[in-house]
Tab-separated table of C-alpha atoms in Angstrom:
chain	number	residue	atom	x	y	z
A	839	MET	CA	99.572	99.916	98.568
A	840	THR	CA	96.992	99.748	101.440
A	841	ALA	CA	94.020	97.619	101.309
A	842	LYS	CA	92.231	98.134	104.646
A	843	GLN	CA	92.829	101.128	106.973
A	844	GLU	CA	91.255	100.758	110.158
A	845	THR	CA	91.035	103.756	112.823
A	846	LEU	CA	91.433	102.741	116.059
A	847	LYS	CA	91.090	104.809	119.456
A	848	ASN	CA	95.498	104.760	119.333
A	849	GLY	CA	95.643	104.880	116.128
A	850	GLN	CA	95.298	103.610	112.874
A	851	VAL	CA	95.598	100.066	111.209
A	852	LYS	CA	96.799	99.224	107.660
A	853	ILE	CA	96.352	95.930	106.457
A	854	SER	CA	98.656	95.684	103.061
A	855	VAL	CA	97.855	93.705	100.143
A	856	ASP	CA	100.915	91.563	100.292
A	857	VAL	CA	99.502	90.401	103.941
A	858	ILE	CA	96.325	88.919	102.020
A	859	SER	CA	98.400	87.386	99.437
A	860	ILE	CA	100.611	85.878	102.204
A	861	ILE	CA	97.565	84.558	104.067
A	862	ALA	CA	95.799	83.343	100.554
A	863	SER	CA	99.161	81.361	100.123
A	864	ILE	CA	99.688	79.689	103.362
A	865	ALA	CA	96.195	78.615	103.315
A	866	ALA	CA	96.069	77.016	100.010
A	867	ALA	CA	99.019	75.695	100.720
A	868	GLU	CA	97.549	73.471	103.581
A	869	ILE	CA	95.243	71.642	101.561
A	870	ASP	CA	96.219	68.170	100.545
A	871	GLY	CA	96.913	67.959	96.779
A	872	VAL	CA	98.323	70.986	96.258
A	873	ASN	CA	101.795	71.094	94.998
A	874	ALA	CA	103.235	73.998	96.661
A	875	ALA	CA	106.931	73.668	95.294
A	876	ALA	CA	105.576	73.710	91.717
A	877	SER	CA	102.825	76.573	92.198
A	878	GLY	CA	105.011	79.605	93.290
A	879	PHE	CA	104.237	79.085	96.958
A	880	VAL	CA	107.670	78.101	98.065
A	881	GLU	CA	110.547	77.726	96.032
A	882	GLY	CA	112.942	76.058	98.979
A	883	ILE	CA	114.075	75.927	101.792
A	884	SER	CA	116.256	79.252	102.527
A	885	SER	CA	113.961	81.228	100.714
A	886	LEU	CA	110.704	80.292	103.142
A	887	PHE	CA	109.362	83.403	104.916
A	888	THR	CA	110.299	86.187	102.316
A	889	LYS	CA	107.679	87.971	101.031
A	890	LYS	CA	108.191	87.444	97.615
A	891	ASN	CA	107.879	83.763	97.201
A	892	TYR	CA	104.785	83.670	98.860
A	893	THR	CA	102.654	86.442	96.668
A	894	LYS	CA	103.446	84.841	93.530
A	895	GLY	CA	100.964	84.347	91.509
A	896	ILE	CA	98.236	85.743	93.965
A	897	LYS	CA	96.263	89.020	92.936
A	898	VAL	CA	94.134	91.051	95.695
A	899	GLU	CA	91.688	93.584	94.624
A	900	MET	CA	90.303	95.266	97.435
A	901	LYS	CA	87.045	98.166	96.983
A	902	ASP	CA	86.232	99.065	100.552
A	903	ASN	CA	85.925	96.440	102.951
A	904	ASP	CA	85.492	93.431	100.326
A	905	ALA	CA	88.205	91.736	99.027
A	906	SER	CA	88.438	89.801	95.278
A	907	ILE	CA	91.126	87.118	95.024
A	908	ASP	CA	92.683	84.928	92.537
A	909	LEU	CA	95.565	82.472	92.841
A	910	SER	CA	97.315	80.384	91.062
A	911	ILE	CA	98.166	76.657	91.650
A	912	THR	CA	99.122	73.367	90.604
A	913	VAL	CA	97.715	69.987	91.597
A	914	ASP	CA	98.848	66.797	92.151
A	915	TYR	CA	98.599	63.743	90.286
A	916	GLY	CA	95.344	61.569	91.657
A	917	TYR	CA	93.959	64.163	92.955
A	918	LYS	CA	89.855	65.650	91.599
A	919	ILE	CA	90.895	68.984	90.703
A	920	GLN	CA	87.620	69.895	91.556
A	921	ASP	CA	87.383	68.889	94.460
A	922	VAL	CA	91.348	70.718	95.510
A	923	ALA	CA	89.795	73.744	94.152
A	924	THR	CA	86.500	73.768	95.757
A	925	LYS	CA	89.008	73.076	99.153
A	926	VAL	CA	91.383	75.774	98.556
A	927	GLN	CA	88.263	78.823	98.090
A	928	GLN	CA	86.754	77.582	101.056
A	929	LYS	CA	89.799	78.034	103.115
A	930	VAL	CA	91.252	81.307	101.726
A	931	LYS	CA	87.889	82.373	102.098
A	932	THR	CA	88.032	81.740	105.773
A	933	GLU	CA	91.972	81.907	106.521
A	934	VAL	CA	91.527	85.963	104.963
A	935	GLU	CA	87.958	86.741	106.659
A	936	ASN	CA	89.162	85.608	110.111
A	937	MET	CA	92.731	87.322	110.039
A	938	THR	CA	91.683	90.443	108.472
A	939	GLY	CA	88.019	91.282	109.243
A	940	LEU	CA	87.648	91.611	105.488
A	941	ASN	CA	84.781	90.898	103.372
A	942	VAL	CA	86.095	88.284	100.940
A	943	THR	CA	83.572	88.245	97.924
A	944	ASN	CA	85.587	86.025	95.164
A	945	VAL	CA	88.040	83.345	95.771
A	946	SER	CA	89.248	82.511	92.018
A	947	VAL	CA	91.277	79.182	91.645
A	948	ASN	CA	93.515	78.763	88.298
A	949	VAL	CA	95.234	75.201	87.850
A	950	GLN	CA	98.247	75.988	85.616
A	951	ASN	CA	99.894	72.683	85.867
A	952	VAL	CA	99.468	69.013	87.508
A	953	VAL	CA	102.286	67.322	88.612
A	954	ILE	CA	104.066	63.798	89.289
A	955	PRO	CA	104.721	64.354	93.055
A	956	LYS	CA	108.444	63.241	93.610
A	957	GLU	CA	108.317	60.061	96.297
A	958	GLU	CA	111.205	59.852	98.576
A	959	ALA	CA	113.634	56.840	97.130
A	960	ILE	CA	114.172	53.649	98.591
A	961	ILE	CA	117.060	52.345	99.325
A	962	GLU	CA	116.839	48.825	99.255
A	963	PRO	CA	119.971	47.076	100.673
A	964	THR	CA	121.598	44.596	97.606
A	965	VAL	CA	123.018	41.172	99.097
A	966	GLU	CA	125.590	39.478	96.511
A	967	VAL	CA	125.227	35.492	96.832
A	968	LYS	CA	127.806	33.671	95.100
A	969	GLU	CA	127.257	30.111	93.986
A	970	GLU	CA	130.495	27.948	95.148
A	971	LYS	CA	131.764	25.550	92.209
A	972	LYS	CA	131.643	21.865	93.128
A	973	THR	CA	134.455	19.824	92.092
A	974	LYS	CA	134.341	16.293	91.614
């Protein structure tokens, strides 16, 4: 699937719809409050660089030089959903336009879930105190 094709002096440049999806995914994951692990952006350290994980949950439709992007996210509990979604829209639009030269006409954000982020366990040392019985 070719999203954008441009003929240059030395040949052609083709930008795949998958590339646009990857850019959108990375941009969305950079927003505070977006839970990347739960939204399908990253499903583990071993698969960070596979195209499959970055394009999951993202749909790109092209018409000429215009792109419409539909993406699904999961928001961390405690964040204002509308604010997170608005920031995702702005960031995705800016990054895709800057990196591809396309005109992003629409960024739809579907919030699929709210999750409580896992906190790192704090291990406190335990001290055992023994009382000695006094003998009379």
